[in-house]
PDB file of C-alpha atoms in Angstrom:
ATOM      1  CA  UNK A   1     -41.410  -6.781 -30.739  1.00  0.00           C
ATOM      2  CA  UNK A   2     -37.868  -7.023 -30.948  1.00  0.00           C
ATOM      3  CA  UNK A   3     -36.703 -10.354 -29.017  1.00  0.00           C
ATOM      4  CA  UNK A   4     -33.126 -10.273 -26.972  1.00  0.00           C
ATOM      5  CA  UNK A   5     -30.812 -13.250 -27.548  1.00  0.00           C
ATOM      6  CA  UNK A   6     -29.071 -14.380 -24.766  1.00  0.00           C
ATOM      7  CA  UNK A   7     -25.412 -14.732 -25.609  1.00  0.00           C
ATOM      8  CA  UNK A   8     -23.798 -17.800 -26.256  1.00  0.00           C
ATOM      9  CA  UNK A   9     -21.111 -19.832 -23.553  1.00  0.00           C
ATOM     10  CA  UNK A  10     -18.590 -19.065 -26.445  1.00  0.00           C
ATOM     11  CA  UNK A  11     -19.234 -15.160 -27.091  1.00  0.00           C
ATOM     12  CA  UNK A  12     -19.569 -14.588 -23.734  1.00  0.00           C
ATOM     13  CA  UNK A  13     -16.251 -15.845 -22.951  1.00  0.00           C
ATOM     14  CA  UNK A  14     -14.261 -14.198 -26.116  1.00  0.00           C
ATOM     15  CA  UNK A  15     -15.831 -11.042 -24.802  1.00  0.00           C
ATOM     16  CA  UNK A  16     -14.422 -11.362 -21.498  1.00  0.00           C
ATOM     17  CA  UNK A  17     -11.059 -12.439 -22.966  1.00  0.00           C
ATOM     18  CA  UNK A  18     -11.354  -8.925 -24.314  1.00  0.00           C
ATOM     19  CA  UNK A  19     -12.332  -7.113 -21.563  1.00  0.00           C
ATOM     20  CA  UNK A  20      -9.295  -9.000 -19.056  1.00  0.00           C
ATOM     21  CA  UNK A  21      -7.118  -7.971 -21.867  1.00  0.00           C
ATOM     22  CA  UNK A  22      -8.211  -4.505 -21.858  1.00  0.00           C
ATOM     23  CA  UNK A  23      -8.045  -4.484 -18.167  1.00  0.00           C
ATOM     24  CA  UNK A  24      -4.340  -5.884 -17.931  1.00  0.00           C
ATOM     25  CA  UNK A  25      -3.238  -3.713 -20.647  1.00  0.00           C
ATOM     26  CA  UNK A  26      -4.669  -0.478 -18.535  1.00  0.00           C
ATOM     27  CA  UNK A  27      -3.094  -2.067 -15.640  1.00  0.00           C
ATOM     28  CA  UNK A  28       0.611  -2.558 -17.252  1.00  0.00           C
ATOM     29  CA  UNK A  29       0.179   1.226 -18.374  1.00  0.00           C
ATOM     30  CA  UNK A  30      -0.665   2.733 -15.088  1.00  0.00           C
ATOM     31  CA  UNK A  31       1.610   0.036 -13.215  1.00  0.00           C
ATOM     32  CA  UNK A  32       4.923   2.361 -13.143  1.00  0.00           C
ATOM     33  CA  UNK A  33       3.213   5.661 -11.889  1.00  0.00           C
ATOM     34  CA  UNK A  34       1.410   3.674  -9.286  1.00  0.00           C
ATOM     35  CA  UNK A  35       5.123   2.351  -8.326  1.00  0.00           C
ATOM     36  CA  UNK A  36       6.298   5.385  -7.900  1.00  0.00           C
ATOM     37  CA  UNK A  37       3.851   7.210  -6.141  1.00  0.00           C
ATOM     38  CA  UNK A  38       4.083   4.499  -3.701  1.00  0.00           C
ATOM     39  CA  UNK A  39       7.881   4.641  -3.768  1.00  0.00           C
ATOM     40  CA  UNK A  40       7.454   8.430  -3.074  1.00  0.00           C
ATOM     41  CA  UNK A  41       5.187   7.866  -0.624  1.00  0.00           C
ATOM     42  CA  UNK A  42       6.638   5.140   1.488  1.00  0.00           C
ATOM     43  CA  UNK A  43      10.544   7.457   2.098  1.00  0.00           C
ATOM     44  CA  UNK A  44       8.033  10.129   3.104  1.00  0.00           C
ATOM     45  CA  UNK A  45       6.380   7.918   5.823  1.00  0.00           C
ATOM     46  CA  UNK A  46       9.707   6.332   6.562  1.00  0.00           C
ATOM     47  CA  UNK A  47       9.425   2.980   4.922  1.00  0.00           C
ATOM     48  CA  UNK A  48      12.374   1.445   3.242  1.00  0.00           C
ATOM     49  CA  UNK A  49      10.980   1.058  -0.227  1.00  0.00           C
ATOM     50  CA  UNK A  50      13.981   0.758  -3.986  1.00  0.00           C
ATOM     51  CA  UNK A  51      13.541  -0.399  -7.256  1.00  0.00           C
ATOM     52  CA  UNK A  52      16.877  -1.972  -8.515  1.00  0.00           C
ATOM     53  CA  UNK A  53      18.870  -4.120 -11.266  1.00  0.00           C
ATOM     54  CA  UNK A  54      19.887  -7.444  -9.459  1.00  0.00           C
ATOM     55  CA  UNK A  55      22.675  -9.575 -10.945  1.00  0.00           C
ATOM     56  CA  UNK A  56      20.001 -11.012 -13.277  1.00  0.00           C
ATOM     57  CA  UNK A  57      19.658  -7.619 -14.927  1.00  0.00           C
ATOM     58  CA  UNK A  58      15.961  -7.467 -13.916  1.00  0.00           C
ATOM     59  CA  UNK A  59      14.260  -4.604 -12.059  1.00  0.00           C
ATOM     60  CA  UNK A  60      13.101  -5.610  -8.542  1.00  0.00           C
ATOM     61  CA  UNK A  61      11.078  -3.569  -6.757  1.00  0.00           C
ATOM     62  CA  UNK A  62      11.129  -3.541  -2.111  1.00  0.00           C
ATOM     63  CA  UNK A  63       9.474  -2.493   0.313  1.00  0.00           C
ATOM     64  CA  UNK A  64      10.168  -3.452   3.726  1.00  0.00           C
ATOM     65  CA  UNK A  65       7.625  -2.914   6.601  1.00  0.00           C
ATOM     66  CA  UNK A  66       8.697  -2.280   9.756  1.00  0.00           C
ATOM     67  CA  UNK A  67       7.183  -4.183  12.719  1.00  0.00           C
ATOM     68  CA  UNK A  68       4.341  -1.370  13.690  1.00  0.00           C
ATOM     69  CA  UNK A  69       2.446  -1.918  10.618  1.00  0.00           C
ATOM     70  CA  UNK A  70       1.807  -5.709  10.893  1.00  0.00           C
ATOM     71  CA  UNK A  71       2.040  -8.298  13.540  1.00  0.00           C
ATOM     72  CA  UNK A  72       5.353  -8.966  11.579  1.00  0.00           C
ATOM     73  CA  UNK A  73       7.746  -7.210   9.579  1.00  0.00           C
ATOM     74  CA  UNK A  74       6.313  -7.283   6.192  1.00  0.00           C
ATOM     75  CA  UNK A  75       8.412  -6.910   2.813  1.00  0.00           C
ATOM     76  CA  UNK A  76       7.354  -6.786  -1.289  1.00  0.00           C
ATOM     77  CA  UNK A  77      10.451  -7.639  -3.214  1.00  0.00           C
ATOM     78  CA  UNK A  78       9.949  -9.353  -6.719  1.00  0.00           C
ATOM     79  CA  UNK A  79      10.532  -8.164 -10.153  1.00  0.00           C
ATOM     80  CA  UNK A  80       8.624  -5.168 -11.555  1.00  0.00           C
ATOM     81  CA  UNK A  81       7.141  -7.299 -14.097  1.00  0.00           C
ATOM     82  CA  UNK A  82       5.456  -9.483 -11.989  1.00  0.00           C
ATOM     83  CA  UNK A  83       3.904  -7.354  -9.922  1.00  0.00           C
ATOM     84  CA  UNK A  84       0.274  -7.565  -9.961  1.00  0.00           C
ATOM     85  CA  UNK A  85      -2.649  -5.149  -9.097  1.00  0.00           C
ATOM     86  CA  UNK A  86      -3.500  -6.933  -6.237  1.00  0.00           C
ATOM     87  CA  UNK A  87       0.267  -6.931  -5.312  1.00  0.00           C
ATOM     88  CA  UNK A  88       0.119  -3.115  -5.555  1.00  0.00           C
ATOM     89  CA  UNK A  89      -2.883  -3.190  -3.693  1.00  0.00           C
ATOM     90  CA  UNK A  90      -1.284  -4.843  -0.525  1.00  0.00           C
ATOM     91  CA  UNK A  91       1.383  -2.396  -0.407  1.00  0.00           C
ATOM     92  CA  UNK A  92      -1.203   1.167  -0.901  1.00  0.00           C
ATOM     93  CA  UNK A  93      -3.206  -0.457   1.745  1.00  0.00           C
ATOM     94  CA  UNK A  94      -0.127  -1.169   3.977  1.00  0.00           C
ATOM     95  CA  UNK A  95       1.104   2.448   3.043  1.00  0.00           C
ATOM     96  CA  UNK A  96      -2.378   3.772   4.197  1.00  0.00           C
ATOM     97  CA  UNK A  97      -2.493   1.956   7.310  1.00  0.00           C
ATOM     98  CA  UNK A  98       0.902   3.516   8.651  1.00  0.00           C
ATOM     99  CA  UNK A  99      -0.162   6.750   7.538  1.00  0.00           C
ATOM    100  CA  UNK A 100      -3.328   6.686   9.290  1.00  0.00           C
ATOM    101  CA  UNK A 101      -1.041   5.365  12.512  1.00  0.00           C
ATOM    102  CA  UNK A 102       1.291   8.409  12.559  1.00  0.00           C
ATOM    103  CA  UNK A 103      -1.825  10.447  12.243  1.00  0.00           C
ATOM    104  CA  UNK A 104      -3.336   8.934  15.227  1.00  0.00           C
ATOM    105  CA  UNK A 105       0.153   9.164  16.903  1.00  0.00           C
ATOM    106  CA  UNK A 106       0.743  12.686  16.418  1.00  0.00           C
ATOM    107  CA  UNK A 107      -2.672  13.682  17.757  1.00  0.00           C
ATOM    108  CA  UNK A 108      -2.410  11.394  20.936  1.00  0.00           C
ATOM    109  CA  UNK A 109       0.963  13.462  21.634  1.00  0.00           C
ATOM    110  CA  UNK A 110      -0.808  16.514  20.451  1.00  0.00           C
ATOM    111  CA  UNK A 111      -3.896  15.048  23.348  1.00  0.00           C
ATOM    112  CA  UNK A 112      -0.894  14.358  25.820  1.00  0.00           C
ATOM    113  CA  UNK A 113       1.291  17.464  25.795  1.00  0.00           C
ATOM    114  CA  UNK A 114      -2.486  19.939  26.043  1.00  0.00           C
ATOM    115  CA  UNK A 115      -3.437  17.382  28.756  1.00  0.00           C
ATOM    116  CA  UNK A 116      -0.099  17.707  30.510  1.00  0.00           C
ATOM    117  CA  UNK A 117      -0.404  21.730  30.443  1.00  0.00           C
ATOM    118  CA  UNK A 118      -3.225  21.437  32.428  1.00  0.00           C
ATOM    119  CA  UNK A 119      -1.906  19.782  35.190  1.00  0.00           C
ATOM    120  CA  UNK A 120      -0.631  21.542  37.956  1.00  0.00           C
ATOM    121  CA  UNK A 121       2.933  20.543  39.748  1.00  0.00           C
ATOM    122  CA  UNK A 122       0.807  18.427  42.370  1.00  0.00           C
ATOM    123  CA  UNK A 123      -0.622  16.002  40.584  1.00  0.00           C
ATOM    124  CA  UNK A 124       1.771  15.596  38.127  1.00  0.00           C
ATOM    125  CA  UNK A 125       3.907  14.272  40.810  1.00  0.00           C
ATOM    126  CA  UNK A 126       0.666  12.492  42.142  1.00  0.00           C
ATOM    127  CA  UNK A 127       0.637  10.650  38.625  1.00  0.00           C
ATOM    128  CA  UNK A 128       4.124  10.148  38.832  1.00  0.00           C
ATOM    129  CA  UNK A 129       5.132  12.448  35.939  1.00  0.00           C
ATOM    130  CA  UNK A 130       7.543  14.538  37.523  1.00  0.00           C
TER     131      UNK A 130
END
């Protein structure tokens, strides 16, 4: 008969600390690639986004989302070394929301054009379109 021993609190904390360090190391290794992908996506979506050195010779990132993405304009500007995985997730989520809004806008424009193509001149006039 085998017995399973329950880890002590100290062993559990030590294991959790090792896991946290490993997760942080994975994030730090992946951070530059995720930031570059987000910058490229932002550029494609028309969001002002850049990385620069300021007077203190620290590398900063900046994403300035338009008002249409949020109830208010959102800006993320901080030193790259302070960028957390949570912060990156917020930026990526905002980029996703902006991309979905653009897809919806294009689809509605397509539906509008198709609908207008089916209307007669009299119907367009009655709707005040001409």
